[in-house]
JSON list of C-alpha atoms in Angstrom, two decimals:
[
{"chain": "A", "resi": 1, "resn": "MET", "atom": "CA", "xyz": [-28.48, -6.98, -12.55]},
{"chain": "A", "resi": 2, "resn": "ASN", "atom": "CA", "xyz": [-27.78, -10.28, -10.85]},
{"chain": "A", "resi": 3, "resn": "VAL", "atom": "CA", "xyz": [-24.39, -11.32, -9.54]},
{"chain": "A", "resi": 4, "resn": "ILE", "atom": "CA", "xyz": [-23.65, -13.57, -12.53]},
{"chain": "A", "resi": 5, "resn": "ASN", "atom": "CA", "xyz": [-24.22, -10.68, -14.92]},
{"chain": "A", "resi": 6, "resn": "ALA", "atom": "CA", "xyz": [-22.09, -8.40, -12.77]},
{"chain": "A", "resi": 7, "resn": "ILE", "atom": "CA", "xyz": [-19.21, -10.87, -12.81]},
{"chain": "A", "resi": 8, "resn": "GLU", "atom": "CA", "xyz": [-19.48, -11.50, -16.55]},
{"chain": "A", "resi": 9, "resn": "THR", "atom": "CA", "xyz": [-19.72, -7.84, -17.55]},
{"chain": "A", "resi": 10, "resn": "ARG", "atom": "CA", "xyz": [-17.37, -6.18, -15.05]},
{"chain": "A", "resi": 11, "resn": "ARG", "atom": "CA", "xyz": [-14.10, -5.09, -16.62]},
{"chain": "A", "resi": 12, "resn": "SER", "atom": "CA", "xyz": [-11.50, -2.56, -15.59]},
{"chain": "A", "resi": 13, "resn": "VAL", "atom": "CA", "xyz": [-12.43, 0.83, -17.02]},
{"chain": "A", "resi": 14, "resn": "LYS", "atom": "CA", "xyz": [-9.69, 3.47, -17.25]},
{"chain": "A", "resi": 15, "resn": "ALA", "atom": "CA", "xyz": [-11.58, 6.55, -18.56]},
{"chain": "A", "resi": 16, "resn": "TYR", "atom": "CA", "xyz": [-14.33, 8.22, -16.55]},
{"chain": "A", "resi": 17, "resn": "ASP", "atom": "CA", "xyz": [-16.76, 11.11, -16.79]},
{"chain": "A", "resi": 18, "resn": "ALA", "atom": "CA", "xyz": [-15.05, 13.59, -14.48]},
{"chain": "A", "resi": 19, "resn": "SER", "atom": "CA", "xyz": [-18.23, 15.67, -14.23]},
{"chain": "A", "resi": 20, "resn": "HIS", "atom": "CA", "xyz": [-20.31, 12.87, -12.75]},
{"chain": "A", "resi": 21, "resn": "THR", "atom": "CA", "xyz": [-20.89, 12.94, -9.00]},
{"chain": "A", "resi": 22, "resn": "MET", "atom": "CA", "xyz": [-22.13, 10.03, -6.96]},
{"chain": "A", "resi": 23, "resn": "SER", "atom": "CA", "xyz": [-24.81, 10.93, -4.45]},
{"chain": "A", "resi": 24, "resn": "GLU", "atom": "CA", "xyz": [-24.15, 10.44, -0.76]},
{"chain": "A", "resi": 25, "resn": "ALA", "atom": "CA", "xyz": [-26.96, 7.87, -0.74]},
{"chain": "A", "resi": 26, "resn": "GLU", "atom": "CA", "xyz": [-25.17, 5.89, -3.47]},
{"chain": "A", "resi": 27, "resn": "ILE", "atom": "CA", "xyz": [-21.86, 6.06, -1.63]},
{"chain": "A", "resi": 28, "resn": "GLU", "atom": "CA", "xyz": [-23.50, 4.95, 1.60]},
{"chain": "A", "resi": 29, "resn": "GLN", "atom": "CA", "xyz": [-25.21, 2.05, -0.19]},
{"chain": "A", "resi": 30, "resn": "LEU", "atom": "CA", "xyz": [-21.94, 1.01, -1.80]},
{"chain": "A", "resi": 31, "resn": "MET", "atom": "CA", "xyz": [-20.00, 1.12, 1.45]},
{"chain": "A", "resi": 32, "resn": "SER", "atom": "CA", "xyz": [-22.79, -0.65, 3.34]},
{"chain": "A", "resi": 33, "resn": "LEU", "atom": "CA", "xyz": [-22.39, -3.52, 0.89]},
{"chain": "A", "resi": 34, "resn": "ALA", "atom": "CA", "xyz": [-18.58, -3.44, 1.09]},
{"chain": "A", "resi": 35, "resn": "VAL", "atom": "CA", "xyz": [-18.59, -3.98, 4.86]},
{"chain": "A", "resi": 36, "resn": "LEU", "atom": "CA", "xyz": [-20.53, -7.21, 4.37]},
{"chain": "A", "resi": 37, "resn": "SER", "atom": "CA", "xyz": [-17.37, -8.70, 2.87]},
{"chain": "A", "resi": 38, "resn": "PRO", "atom": "CA", "xyz": [-16.05, -11.67, 4.86]},
{"chain": "A", "resi": 39, "resn": "THR", "atom": "CA", "xyz": [-13.09, -11.46, 7.20]},
{"chain": "A", "resi": 40, "resn": "ALA", "atom": "CA", "xyz": [-11.49, -14.17, 9.31]},
{"chain": "A", "resi": 41, "resn": "PHE", "atom": "CA", "xyz": [-12.91, -14.22, 12.84]},
{"chain": "A", "resi": 42, "resn": "ASN", "atom": "CA", "xyz": [-15.09, -11.28, 11.72]},
{"chain": "A", "resi": 43, "resn": "ILE", "atom": "CA", "xyz": [-12.27, -8.89, 12.68]},
{"chain": "A", "resi": 44, "resn": "GLN", "atom": "CA", "xyz": [-13.22, -6.47, 9.87]},
{"chain": "A", "resi": 45, "resn": "ASN", "atom": "CA", "xyz": [-9.62, -5.40, 9.37]},
{"chain": "A", "resi": 46, "resn": "TRP", "atom": "CA", "xyz": [-10.25, -3.33, 6.26]},
{"chain": "A", "resi": 47, "resn": "ARG", "atom": "CA", "xyz": [-10.47, 0.46, 6.39]},
{"chain": "A", "resi": 48, "resn": "PHE", "atom": "CA", "xyz": [-11.91, 2.30, 3.39]},
{"chain": "A", "resi": 49, "resn": "VAL", "atom": "CA", "xyz": [-10.47, 5.77, 2.84]},
{"chain": "A", "resi": 50, "resn": "LEU", "atom": "CA", "xyz": [-12.76, 7.75, 0.55]},
{"chain": "A", "resi": 51, "resn": "VAL", "atom": "CA", "xyz": [-10.54, 10.41, -0.97]},
{"chain": "A", "resi": 52, "resn": "GLN", "atom": "CA", "xyz": [-12.97, 13.19, -1.91]},
{"chain": "A", "resi": 53, "resn": "ASP", "atom": "CA", "xyz": [-10.98, 16.38, -1.43]},
{"chain": "A", "resi": 54, "resn": "PRO", "atom": "CA", "xyz": [-9.96, 17.55, -4.95]},
{"chain": "A", "resi": 55, "resn": "GLU", "atom": "CA", "xyz": [-6.54, 18.82, -3.90]},
{"chain": "A", "resi": 56, "resn": "LEU", "atom": "CA", "xyz": [-5.74, 15.60, -2.07]},
{"chain": "A", "resi": 57, "resn": "ARG", "atom": "CA", "xyz": [-6.92, 13.59, -5.07]},
{"chain": "A", "resi": 58, "resn": "GLN", "atom": "CA", "xyz": [-4.42, 15.49, -7.23]},
{"chain": "A", "resi": 59, "resn": "GLN", "atom": "CA", "xyz": [-1.66, 14.74, -4.75]},
{"chain": "A", "resi": 60, "resn": "VAL", "atom": "CA", "xyz": [-2.59, 11.07, -4.74]},
{"chain": "A", "resi": 61, "resn": "ARG", "atom": "CA", "xyz": [-2.61, 11.06, -8.53]},
{"chain": "A", "resi": 62, "resn": "ALA", "atom": "CA", "xyz": [0.88, 12.54, -8.56]},
{"chain": "A", "resi": 63, "resn": "VAL", "atom": "CA", "xyz": [2.20, 9.52, -6.64]},
{"chain": "A", "resi": 64, "resn": "SER", "atom": "CA", "xyz": [0.12, 7.11, -8.76]},
{"chain": "A", "resi": 65, "resn": "TRP", "atom": "CA", "xyz": [2.07, 7.48, -12.00]},
{"chain": "A", "resi": 66, "resn": "GLY", "atom": "CA", "xyz": [-0.27, 10.30, -13.04]},
{"chain": "A", "resi": 67, "resn": "GLN", "atom": "CA", "xyz": [-3.08, 7.87, -13.83]},
{"chain": "A", "resi": 68, "resn": "ALA", "atom": "CA", "xyz": [-6.11, 9.92, -14.84]},
{"chain": "A", "resi": 69, "resn": "GLN", "atom": "CA", "xyz": [-8.74, 7.69, -13.28]},
{"chain": "A", "resi": 70, "resn": "VAL", "atom": "CA", "xyz": [-7.48, 8.64, -9.81]},
{"chain": "A", "resi": 71, "resn": "THR", "atom": "CA", "xyz": [-8.96, 12.10, -10.22]},
{"chain": "A", "resi": 72, "resn": "GLU", "atom": "CA", "xyz": [-11.56, 11.57, -12.94]},
{"chain": "A", "resi": 73, "resn": "ALA", "atom": "CA", "xyz": [-13.54, 8.71, -11.41]},
{"chain": "A", "resi": 74, "resn": "SER", "atom": "CA", "xyz": [-16.43, 9.73, -9.20]},
{"chain": "A", "resi": 75, "resn": "LEU", "atom": "CA", "xyz": [-15.02, 7.93, -6.20]},
{"chain": "A", "resi": 76, "resn": "LEU", "atom": "CA", "xyz": [-11.51, 6.95, -5.15]},
{"chain": "A", "resi": 77, "resn": "VAL", "atom": "CA", "xyz": [-11.49, 4.28, -2.46]},
{"chain": "A", "resi": 78, "resn": "VAL", "atom": "CA", "xyz": [-8.12, 3.48, -0.93]},
{"chain": "A", "resi": 79, "resn": "LEU", "atom": "CA", "xyz": [-8.40, 0.14, 0.78]},
{"chain": "A", "resi": 80, "resn": "THR", "atom": "CA", "xyz": [-6.11, 0.05, 3.76]},
{"chain": "A", "resi": 81, "resn": "ALA", "atom": "CA", "xyz": [-5.58, -2.63, 6.36]},
{"chain": "A", "resi": 82, "resn": "ASP", "atom": "CA", "xyz": [-5.53, -2.25, 10.11]},
{"chain": "A", "resi": 83, "resn": "LEU", "atom": "CA", "xyz": [-2.90, -4.85, 10.91]},
{"chain": "A", "resi": 84, "resn": "ASN", "atom": "CA", "xyz": [-3.78, -4.79, 14.60]},
{"chain": "A", "resi": 85, "resn": "ALA", "atom": "CA", "xyz": [-7.56, -4.98, 14.25]},
{"chain": "A", "resi": 86, "resn": "TRP", "atom": "CA", "xyz": [-7.40, -8.42, 15.86]},
{"chain": "A", "resi": 87, "resn": "ASP", "atom": "CA", "xyz": [-6.17, -6.82, 19.12]},
{"chain": "A", "resi": 88, "resn": "LYS", "atom": "CA", "xyz": [-8.50, -3.81, 19.29]},
{"chain": "A", "resi": 89, "resn": "GLU", "atom": "CA", "xyz": [-11.35, -4.80, 21.57]},
{"chain": "A", "resi": 90, "resn": "PRO", "atom": "CA", "xyz": [-11.95, -8.08, 19.73]},
{"chain": "A", "resi": 91, "resn": "ARG", "atom": "CA", "xyz": [-15.03, -8.86, 21.82]},
{"chain": "A", "resi": 92, "resn": "ARG", "atom": "CA", "xyz": [-16.93, -6.18, 19.88]},
{"chain": "A", "resi": 93, "resn": "TYR", "atom": "CA", "xyz": [-16.71, -8.31, 16.74]},
{"chain": "A", "resi": 94, "resn": "TRP", "atom": "CA", "xyz": [-18.93, -10.86, 18.46]},
{"chain": "A", "resi": 95, "resn": "ARG", "atom": "CA", "xyz": [-21.00, -8.64, 20.73]},
{"chain": "A", "resi": 96, "resn": "HIS", "atom": "CA", "xyz": [-24.29, -10.25, 19.58]},
{"chain": "A", "resi": 97, "resn": "ALA", "atom": "CA", "xyz": [-23.07, -13.79, 20.30]},
{"chain": "A", "resi": 98, "resn": "GLU", "atom": "CA", "xyz": [-23.68, -15.60, 23.56]},
{"chain": "A", "resi": 99, "resn": "GLN", "atom": "CA", "xyz": [-21.05, -15.13, 26.26]},
{"chain": "A", "resi": 100, "resn": "PRO", "atom": "CA", "xyz": [-19.41, -18.59, 25.90]},
{"chain": "A", "resi": 101, "resn": "VAL", "atom": "CA", "xyz": [-19.07, -18.01, 22.15]},
{"chain": "A", "resi": 102, "resn": "GLN", "atom": "CA", "xyz": [-17.55, -14.58, 22.75]},
{"chain": "A", "resi": 103, "resn": "ASP", "atom": "CA", "xyz": [-15.08, -16.01, 25.26]},
{"chain": "A", "resi": 104, "resn": "TYR", "atom": "CA", "xyz": [-14.02, -18.80, 22.93]},
{"chain": "A", "resi": 105, "resn": "LEU", "atom": "CA", "xyz": [-13.57, -16.57, 19.89]},
{"chain": "A", "resi": 106, "resn": "VAL", "atom": "CA", "xyz": [-11.72, -13.77, 21.67]},
{"chain": "A", "resi": 107, "resn": "ASN", "atom": "CA", "xyz": [-9.25, -16.36, 22.96]},
{"chain": "A", "resi": 108, "resn": "ALA", "atom": "CA", "xyz": [-8.96, -17.95, 19.50]},
{"chain": "A", "resi": 109, "resn": "ILE", "atom": "CA", "xyz": [-8.31, -14.58, 17.85]},
{"chain": "A", "resi": 110, "resn": "GLY", "atom": "CA", "xyz": [-5.46, -13.85, 20.23]},
{"chain": "A", "resi": 111, "resn": "ASN", "atom": "CA", "xyz": [-3.92, -17.27, 19.75]},
{"chain": "A", "resi": 112, "resn": "TYR", "atom": "CA", "xyz": [-4.12, -17.03, 15.98]},
{"chain": "A", "resi": 113, "resn": "TYR", "atom": "CA", "xyz": [-2.61, -13.55, 15.49]},
{"chain": "A", "resi": 114, "resn": "ARG", "atom": "CA", "xyz": [-0.49, -12.67, 18.53]},
{"chain": "A", "resi": 115, "resn": "ASP", "atom": "CA", "xyz": [3.23, -12.32, 17.71]},
{"chain": "A", "resi": 116, "resn": "LYS", "atom": "CA", "xyz": [2.60, -13.36, 14.09]},
{"chain": "A", "resi": 117, "resn": "PRO", "atom": "CA", "xyz": [3.11, -10.25, 11.94]},
{"chain": "A", "resi": 118, "resn": "GLN", "atom": "CA", "xyz": [3.16, -12.21, 8.68]},
{"chain": "A", "resi": 119, "resn": "VAL", "atom": "CA", "xyz": [-0.18, -13.84, 9.53]},
{"chain": "A", "resi": 120, "resn": "GLN", "atom": "CA", "xyz": [-1.62, -10.44, 10.43]},
{"chain": "A", "resi": 121, "resn": "ARG", "atom": "CA", "xyz": [-0.48, -8.98, 7.10]},
{"chain": "A", "resi": 122, "resn": "ASP", "atom": "CA", "xyz": [-1.54, -11.97, 5.02]},
{"chain": "A", "resi": 123, "resn": "GLU", "atom": "CA", "xyz": [-4.99, -11.89, 6.58]},
{"chain": "A", "resi": 124, "resn": "ALA", "atom": "CA", "xyz": [-5.30, -8.18, 5.88]},
{"chain": "A", "resi": 125, "resn": "MET", "atom": "CA", "xyz": [-4.41, -8.66, 2.21]},
{"chain": "A", "resi": 126, "resn": "ARG", "atom": "CA", "xyz": [-7.01, -11.42, 1.84]},
{"chain": "A", "resi": 127, "resn": "SER", "atom": "CA", "xyz": [-9.65, -9.31, 3.55]},
{"chain": "A", "resi": 128, "resn": "CYS", "atom": "CA", "xyz": [-9.02, -6.24, 1.42]},
{"chain": "A", "resi": 129, "resn": "GLY", "atom": "CA", "xyz": [-8.98, -8.34, -1.76]},
{"chain": "A", "resi": 130, "resn": "MET", "atom": "CA", "xyz": [-12.40, -9.73, -0.96]},
{"chain": "A", "resi": 131, "resn": "ALA", "atom": "CA", "xyz": [-13.71, -6.29, -0.05]},
{"chain": "A", "resi": 132, "resn": "ALA", "atom": "CA", "xyz": [-12.41, -4.83, -3.32]},
{"chain": "A", "resi": 133, "resn": "THR", "atom": "CA", "xyz": [-14.25, -7.54, -5.25]},
{"chain": "A", "resi": 134, "resn": "THR", "atom": "CA", "xyz": [-17.44, -6.78, -3.34]},
{"chain": "A", "resi": 135, "resn": "LEU", "atom": "CA", "xyz": [-17.01, -3.08, -4.11]},
{"chain": "A", "resi": 136, "resn": "MET", "atom": "CA", "xyz": [-16.54, -3.67, -7.84]},
{"chain": "A", "resi": 137, "resn": "LEU", "atom": "CA", "xyz": [-19.45, -6.08, -8.20]},
{"chain": "A", "resi": 138, "resn": "ALA", "atom": "CA", "xyz": [-21.74, -3.86, -6.14]},
{"chain": "A", "resi": 139, "resn": "ALA", "atom": "CA", "xyz": [-20.73, -0.85, -8.24]},
{"chain": "A", "resi": 140, "resn": "LYS", "atom": "CA", "xyz": [-21.52, -2.77, -11.42]},
{"chain": "A", "resi": 141, "resn": "ALA", "atom": "CA", "xyz": [-24.92, -3.74, -10.07]},
{"chain": "A", "resi": 142, "resn": "MET", "atom": "CA", "xyz": [-25.54, -0.06, -9.30]},
{"chain": "A", "resi": 143, "resn": "GLY", "atom": "CA", "xyz": [-24.70, 0.97, -12.88]},
{"chain": "A", "resi": 144, "resn": "TYR", "atom": "CA", "xyz": [-21.12, 2.06, -12.27]},
{"chain": "A", "resi": 145, "resn": "ASP", "atom": "CA", "xyz": [-17.79, 1.01, -13.71]},
{"chain": "A", "resi": 146, "resn": "SER", "atom": "CA", "xyz": [-14.68, 0.38, -11.67]},
{"chain": "A", "resi": 147, "resn": "CYS", "atom": "CA", "xyz": [-10.99, -0.40, -11.77]},
{"chain": "A", "resi": 148, "resn": "PRO", "atom": "CA", "xyz": [-8.74, -2.00, -9.14]},
{"chain": "A", "resi": 149, "resn": "MET", "atom": "CA", "xyz": [-5.31, -0.40, -8.89]},
{"chain": "A", "resi": 150, "resn": "ASP", "atom": "CA", "xyz": [-1.98, -0.99, -7.23]},
{"chain": "A", "resi": 151, "resn": "GLY", "atom": "CA", "xyz": [0.16, 1.29, -9.39]},
{"chain": "A", "resi": 152, "resn": "PHE", "atom": "CA", "xyz": [1.19, 3.84, -6.78]},
{"chain": "A", "resi": 153, "resn": "ASP", "atom": "CA", "xyz": [3.87, 4.70, -4.27]},
{"chain": "A", "resi": 154, "resn": "PHE", "atom": "CA", "xyz": [2.60, 2.95, -1.15]},
{"chain": "A", "resi": 155, "resn": "ASP", "atom": "CA", "xyz": [4.72, 4.91, 1.31]},
{"chain": "A", "resi": 156, "resn": "ALA", "atom": "CA", "xyz": [3.77, 8.24, -0.27]},
{"chain": "A", "resi": 157, "resn": "VAL", "atom": "CA", "xyz": [0.07, 7.37, -0.18]},
{"chain": "A", "resi": 158, "resn": "ALA", "atom": "CA", "xyz": [0.32, 6.31, 3.46]},
{"chain": "A", "resi": 159, "resn": "LYS", "atom": "CA", "xyz": [1.87, 9.67, 4.26]},
{"chain": "A", "resi": 160, "resn": "LEU", "atom": "CA", "xyz": [-0.70, 11.65, 2.25]},
{"chain": "A", "resi": 161, "resn": "LEU", "atom": "CA", "xyz": [-3.56, 9.86, 4.00]},
{"chain": "A", "resi": 162, "resn": "ASN", "atom": "CA", "xyz": [-1.92, 10.17, 7.41]},
{"chain": "A", "resi": 163, "resn": "LEU", "atom": "CA", "xyz": [-2.30, 6.44, 7.97]},
{"chain": "A", "resi": 164, "resn": "PRO", "atom": "CA", "xyz": [-1.63, 5.24, 11.51]},
{"chain": "A", "resi": 165, "resn": "SER", "atom": "CA", "xyz": [1.60, 3.28, 11.87]},
{"chain": "A", "resi": 166, "resn": "ASP", "atom": "CA", "xyz": [-0.25, -0.03, 12.20]},
{"chain": "A", "resi": 167, "resn": "HIS", "atom": "CA", "xyz": [-2.15, 0.49, 8.92]},
{"chain": "A", "resi": 168, "resn": "THR", "atom": "CA", "xyz": [-0.93, -0.24, 5.41]},
{"chain": "A", "resi": 169, "resn": "PRO", "atom": "CA", "xyz": [-2.31, 0.70, 2.00]},
{"chain": "A", "resi": 170, "resn": "VAL", "atom": "CA", "xyz": [-3.42, -2.35, 0.01]},
{"chain": "A", "resi": 171, "resn": "MET", "atom": "CA", "xyz": [-4.99, -1.10, -3.23]},
{"chain": "A", "resi": 172, "resn": "TYR", "atom": "CA", "xyz": [-7.34, 1.41, -4.79]},
{"chain": "A", "resi": 173, "resn": "VAL", "atom": "CA", "xyz": [-10.74, 0.88, -6.34]},
{"chain": "A", "resi": 174, "resn": "VAL", "atom": "CA", "xyz": [-11.94, 3.75, -8.52]},
{"chain": "A", "resi": 175, "resn": "ILE", "atom": "CA", "xyz": [-15.65, 3.91, -9.32]},
{"chain": "A", "resi": 176, "resn": "GLY", "atom": "CA", "xyz": [-17.56, 6.08, -11.76]},
{"chain": "A", "resi": 177, "resn": "LYS", "atom": "CA", "xyz": [-19.27, 6.39, -15.11]},
{"chain": "A", "resi": 178, "resn": "GLY", "atom": "CA", "xyz": [-17.01, 5.05, -17.81]},
{"chain": "A", "resi": 179, "resn": "ILE", "atom": "CA", "xyz": [-16.73, 7.10, -21.00]},
{"chain": "A", "resi": 180, "resn": "LYS", "atom": "CA", "xyz": [-14.61, 4.66, -22.95]},
{"chain": "A", "resi": 181, "resn": "GLU", "atom": "CA", "xyz": [-15.23, 0.97, -23.42]},
{"chain": "A", "resi": 182, "resn": "ALA", "atom": "CA", "xyz": [-12.87, -1.22, -21.46]},
{"chain": "A", "resi": 183, "resn": "ASN", "atom": "CA", "xyz": [-10.27, -3.05, -23.49]},
{"chain": "A", "resi": 184, "resn": "PRO", "atom": "CA", "xyz": [-11.28, -6.58, -24.46]},
{"chain": "A", "resi": 185, "resn": "ARG", "atom": "CA", "xyz": [-10.26, -9.25, -22.01]},
{"chain": "A", "resi": 186, "resn": "GLY", "atom": "CA", "xyz": [-6.67, -10.16, -22.68]},
{"chain": "A", "resi": 187, "resn": "GLY", "atom": "CA", "xyz": [-7.44, -13.86, -22.71]},
{"chain": "A", "resi": 188, "resn": "GLN", "atom": "CA", "xyz": [-8.59, -16.24, -20.04]},
{"chain": "A", "resi": 189, "resn": "LEU", "atom": "CA", "xyz": [-6.63, -19.40, -19.39]},
{"chain": "A", "resi": 190, "resn": "ALA", "atom": "CA", "xyz": [-8.54, -22.63, -19.95]},
{"chain": "A", "resi": 191, "resn": "LEU", "atom": "CA", "xyz": [-10.33, -24.06, -16.93]},
{"chain": "A", "resi": 192, "resn": "ASP", "atom": "CA", "xyz": [-8.32, -27.26, -17.12]},
{"chain": "A", "resi": 193, "resn": "GLU", "atom": "CA", "xyz": [-5.16, -25.22, -16.56]},
{"chain": "A", "resi": 194, "resn": "VAL", "atom": "CA", "xyz": [-6.33, -23.30, -13.51]},
{"chain": "A", "resi": 195, "resn": "VAL", "atom": "CA", "xyz": [-8.83, -25.66, -11.89]},
{"chain": "A", "resi": 196, "resn": "ILE", "atom": "CA", "xyz": [-7.11, -28.56, -10.15]},
{"chain": "A", "resi": 197, "resn": "ARG", "atom": "CA", "xyz": [-9.23, -31.40, -8.88]},
{"chain": "A", "resi": 198, "resn": "ASN", "atom": "CA", "xyz": [-8.05, -32.77, -5.56]},
{"chain": "A", "resi": 199, "resn": "LYS", "atom": "CA", "xyz": [-4.28, -32.27, -6.01]},
{"chain": "A", "resi": 200, "resn": "PHE", "atom": "CA", "xyz": [-1.58, -31.43, -8.51]},
{"chain": "A", "resi": 201, "resn": "LYS", "atom": "CA", "xyz": [-0.26, -34.39, -10.46]}
]
């Protein structure tokens, strides 16, 4: 399946075959693709929590409005953001670059994020959004269905996952074998309403 097909056919599936298990090789392939998602300054500020323990999955479901796909999908990925990734040995993000490039970028990273919590958070949300899209399209290409989710108690999930204080939950992506056709698309707005050429009138 090419990327155009994946985009055109991917829809949010809510009902999954709870008996299906993804192989470790499939999970590794999926996550290897997810980490190719772009991030500003290559700071890779997403963290993917794979919730695989059945008891923990039930606890997460309980704080996710009881949504069945949390426990029935083959894989529950909680995308979380490390808000301080920019300040955690930033040189490692450019370790294969030449020294002058490393020096320039490490300085630029500090200047861009230091003392700017809103910028740090905004960047993390963008990064996780792009990673979630990569996950869903990669899953579709691998023959799996998916659903992005934000219907959960963020504080409760952070506590259940023992997130560090400088991390925040962003969203879930559940992945598995759908057993019920996704609902039809609700209706796309016309291109001329959402695509603005040059500037708003």
